[in-house]
Amino acid sequence: MIIQDKIAVPSKTRSVVLIGLIFLGITFCEWVFAYQNVSYGIILALLLALIIYLVLPLLKIGQPVTDCAESLVLIPLYILLTASLPWFFLSQELVLPAVYAAILALCAWHIYRKNISLSDIGFNGNHIAKYVLTGVLVGAPLGAIEYLIITPVAAFPTFEIKYLARDFAYMVLFVGLGEELLFRGLVQRDMTKVFGQEWGLIGASLMFGIMHLTWRSIPELGFTSVAGLVFGYLYQKTRGLTAPIIAHGVGNTILVAVMPYLLPR
């Protein structure tokens, strides 16, 4: 006999419990990945994604909650892409764009599958020059502050414009675009539809911070959560991804391509 009834739970409780459990699952998965065992973290990420996709059809939940859960499941898939694919065959300078190209492809697949319009995510041509300038002014100090927290070593022996330009392109077109599309354009957008602007902003920012547990630094966890709030606020106020993408990319460029030469450790 085929059971056709779905599991029913009171709507408000259902939304909070479901999304809360997904949050806890992702946090535990990232903690295992960063602090315990990379292989176990990868296995947990795969299991978490499978469980979410298998459980969602059994629950009588509205489309906004389903969308929220399915955007969050992209995060364990993000872990799988960054950690389990054989990136070793690429030269070092191509690893970062290759990894984030895969993440962009993952987001593009989700956008296509859910039939989401690009304008709804935040890709629009409104006030581009203004929002680019805003992103630069916000991102530069964030990058300088983050350098004081994690102090990465310089990637090259001397500062050169060609390396700065390359890192800037990588950080804006791959890292900034990929992470802002995922955490702001998809996760924050969908969480806002379920829990409102305030909790959507907070939830996406906490998730953004948790994904930086790989630095194994509590100050960095706190900083990236706050940076997520800043990027998310820009996303809310400008109603687009231009400012947060530029802020994220510029901040990372200052972090890895400028500050190590200005204040070498």
XYZ file of C-alpha atoms in Angstrom:
265
model
C 0.000 0.000 0.000
C 1.328 3.435 -0.947
C 1.049 6.044 1.792
C 0.077 9.331 0.225
C -0.482 11.451 3.328
C 2.293 13.850 4.170
C 3.549 14.654 7.632
C 1.774 17.725 8.983
C 3.222 20.065 11.612
C 1.878 23.468 12.723
C 3.134 26.009 10.161
C 5.085 28.444 12.353
C 6.741 25.711 14.384
C 7.421 23.748 11.224
C 9.326 26.603 9.584
C 11.454 27.412 12.641
C 12.242 23.778 13.474
C 13.058 22.765 9.908
C 15.323 25.704 9.126
C 16.850 25.530 12.615
C 17.726 21.862 12.151
C 19.285 22.594 8.778
C 21.333 25.384 10.384
C 22.541 23.033 13.110
C 23.341 20.332 10.567
C 25.413 22.686 8.424
C 27.199 24.074 11.492
C 28.072 20.592 12.756
C 29.196 19.520 9.301
C 31.475 22.550 8.929
C 32.865 22.073 12.459
C 33.743 18.438 11.732
C 35.264 19.466 8.412
C 37.385 22.238 9.955
C 38.355 20.823 13.344
C 37.995 17.040 13.270
C 38.349 15.193 9.983
C 38.020 16.493 6.435
C 36.802 13.152 5.080
C 34.101 12.883 7.734
C 33.067 16.460 6.989
C 32.663 15.631 3.302
C 30.598 12.531 4.110
C 28.388 14.525 6.486
C 27.868 17.214 3.832
C 26.718 14.578 1.353
C 24.418 12.911 3.898
C 22.950 16.248 4.971
C 22.144 17.237 1.400
C 20.546 13.853 0.702
C 18.485 13.919 3.909
C 17.156 17.410 3.180
C 16.158 16.503 -0.374
C 14.509 13.263 0.804
C 12.632 14.782 3.765
C 11.275 17.919 2.085
C 8.731 16.069 -0.105
C 7.305 14.397 3.029
C 6.486 17.669 4.747
C 3.415 19.784 4.150
C 5.210 23.091 3.960
C 4.639 26.172 1.875
C 6.734 27.039 -1.147
C 8.693 29.832 0.615
C 9.907 27.398 3.311
C 10.790 24.802 0.678
C 12.730 27.428 -1.275
C 14.553 28.469 1.900
C 15.531 24.883 2.720
C 16.645 24.201 -0.844
C 18.824 27.315 -0.960
C 20.431 26.308 2.351
C 21.179 22.825 1.007
C 23.470 24.508 -1.512
C 25.880 25.140 1.376
C 26.747 21.475 2.073
C 26.967 21.039 -1.697
C 29.393 23.993 -1.619
C 31.502 22.027 0.894
C 31.445 18.986 -1.375
C 32.581 20.997 -4.391
C 35.407 22.792 -2.625
C 36.756 19.793 -0.736
C 36.108 16.602 -2.669
C 36.841 17.355 -6.321
C 40.402 16.601 -7.564
C 41.669 20.164 -7.852
C 45.298 19.005 -7.530
C 45.699 18.651 -11.301
C 45.345 22.423 -11.747
C 48.165 24.919 -11.308
C 47.930 26.845 -8.044
C 46.861 30.095 -9.682
C 43.879 28.397 -11.349
C 42.506 26.566 -8.311
C 40.583 29.512 -6.871
C 38.753 30.493 -10.098
C 38.071 26.820 -10.848
C 36.542 26.200 -7.409
C 34.354 29.289 -7.568
C 33.368 28.608 -11.173
C 31.987 25.311 -9.865
C 30.105 27.179 -7.120
C 28.701 29.614 -9.682
C 27.591 26.642 -11.784
C 25.877 25.155 -8.713
C 24.017 28.424 -8.100
C 23.127 28.706 -11.799
C 21.687 25.168 -11.724
C 19.559 26.085 -8.685
C 18.376 29.322 -10.312
C 17.439 27.479 -13.508
C 15.714 24.637 -11.656
C 13.677 27.057 -9.521
C 12.978 29.352 -12.500
C 14.224 32.417 -10.607
C 14.668 35.636 -12.567
C 18.039 37.385 -12.378
C 16.381 40.666 -11.410
C 14.662 38.953 -8.482
C 18.059 37.824 -7.171
C 19.556 41.279 -7.454
C 21.176 41.542 -10.869
C 20.064 44.866 -12.273
C 21.597 47.927 -13.857
C 20.375 50.471 -11.338
C 22.921 53.090 -10.207
C 25.899 50.864 -11.038
C 28.560 53.574 -10.645
C 27.133 54.639 -7.285
C 26.986 51.086 -5.953
C 30.469 50.221 -7.240
C 31.840 53.237 -5.368
C 29.859 52.238 -2.279
C 31.304 48.738 -2.487
C 34.865 50.055 -2.739
C 34.442 52.406 0.227
C 32.905 49.663 2.373
C 35.145 46.799 1.278
C 38.561 48.451 1.630
C 38.424 49.007 5.419
C 36.882 45.565 5.938
C 39.845 43.992 4.164
C 42.330 45.967 6.261
C 40.586 44.965 9.496
C 40.438 41.304 8.508
C 44.169 41.325 7.778
C 44.823 42.299 11.394
C 42.859 39.203 12.449
C 44.260 36.443 10.225
C 47.403 38.095 8.708
C 47.870 35.915 5.607
C 51.356 35.830 4.118
C 52.092 37.562 0.823
C 51.519 35.309 -2.171
C 54.455 36.808 -4.096
C 57.891 38.098 -3.020
C 57.187 41.658 -4.182
C 54.136 43.804 -4.843
C 53.357 44.113 -8.549
C 50.411 45.690 -10.341
C 49.880 42.639 -12.551
C 49.383 40.441 -9.486
C 47.105 43.011 -7.881
C 44.985 43.182 -11.052
C 44.795 39.389 -11.256
C 43.795 39.027 -7.611
C 41.209 41.794 -7.970
C 39.649 40.048 -10.972
C 39.604 36.719 -9.130
C 38.142 38.186 -5.963
C 35.376 40.152 -7.680
C 34.415 37.889 -10.580
C 34.727 34.578 -8.751
C 34.826 34.860 -4.937
C 32.679 37.978 -4.531
C 30.208 36.989 -7.224
C 29.985 33.352 -6.122
C 29.595 33.899 -2.380
C 27.299 36.915 -2.648
C 25.085 35.143 -5.163
C 24.817 32.180 -2.788
C 24.558 33.868 0.610
C 22.732 37.077 -0.325
C 21.021 36.451 -3.665
C 19.684 33.016 -2.686
C 19.953 32.258 1.055
C 19.168 35.733 2.418
C 16.499 36.329 -0.203
C 14.684 33.097 0.637
C 15.095 33.453 4.406
C 13.664 36.971 4.201
C 10.540 35.643 2.495
C 9.972 33.234 5.395
C 11.215 35.128 8.463
C 11.293 38.790 7.418
C 14.145 41.168 6.611
C 15.756 41.252 10.051
C 15.972 37.492 10.576
C 16.794 36.890 6.931
C 19.776 39.209 7.292
C 20.901 37.677 10.591
C 20.463 34.079 9.444
C 22.385 34.484 6.188
C 25.155 36.404 7.974
C 25.582 33.717 10.635
C 25.718 31.062 7.933
C 28.337 33.115 6.084
C 30.417 33.301 9.257
C 30.075 29.581 9.954
C 31.406 28.793 6.492
C 34.651 30.500 7.543
C 35.258 28.069 10.405
C 37.966 26.582 8.200
C 40.241 29.403 9.403
C 39.992 27.845 12.886
C 39.785 31.297 14.423
C 37.013 32.539 16.702
C 37.871 36.208 15.962
C 37.615 35.423 12.235
C 34.272 33.706 12.814
C 33.017 36.845 14.536
C 34.452 39.151 11.890
C 33.006 37.260 8.932
C 29.593 37.147 10.608
C 29.718 40.936 11.024
C 30.995 41.321 7.454
C 28.039 39.194 6.366
C 25.737 41.644 8.131
C 27.388 44.505 6.239
C 27.108 42.771 2.864
C 23.538 41.740 3.641
C 22.606 45.275 4.670
C 24.027 46.572 1.389
C 21.965 43.958 -0.430
C 18.804 45.038 1.373
C 19.324 48.767 0.993
C 20.452 48.779 -2.641
C 18.117 45.941 -3.646
C 20.887 44.461 -5.710
C 24.107 42.473 -5.669
C 26.441 45.070 -7.186
C 27.474 46.788 -3.935
C 27.974 43.595 -1.872
C 29.890 41.863 -4.686
C 32.259 44.815 -5.065
C 32.621 45.241 -1.290
C 33.406 41.540 -0.889
C 35.851 41.468 -3.785
C 37.646 44.667 -2.797
C 37.868 43.541 0.825
C 39.453 40.239 -0.167
C 41.842 42.013 -2.542
C 43.020 44.336 0.219
C 43.349 41.320 2.521
C 45.552 39.161 0.276
C 47.125 41.508 -2.284
C 47.731 44.824 -0.495
C 48.007 44.545 3.292
C 50.627 41.740 3.317
C 52.998 44.177 1.596
C 52.063 47.239 3.652
C 52.240 45.435 7.009
C 54.217 42.223 6.475
C 54.205 39.882 9.414
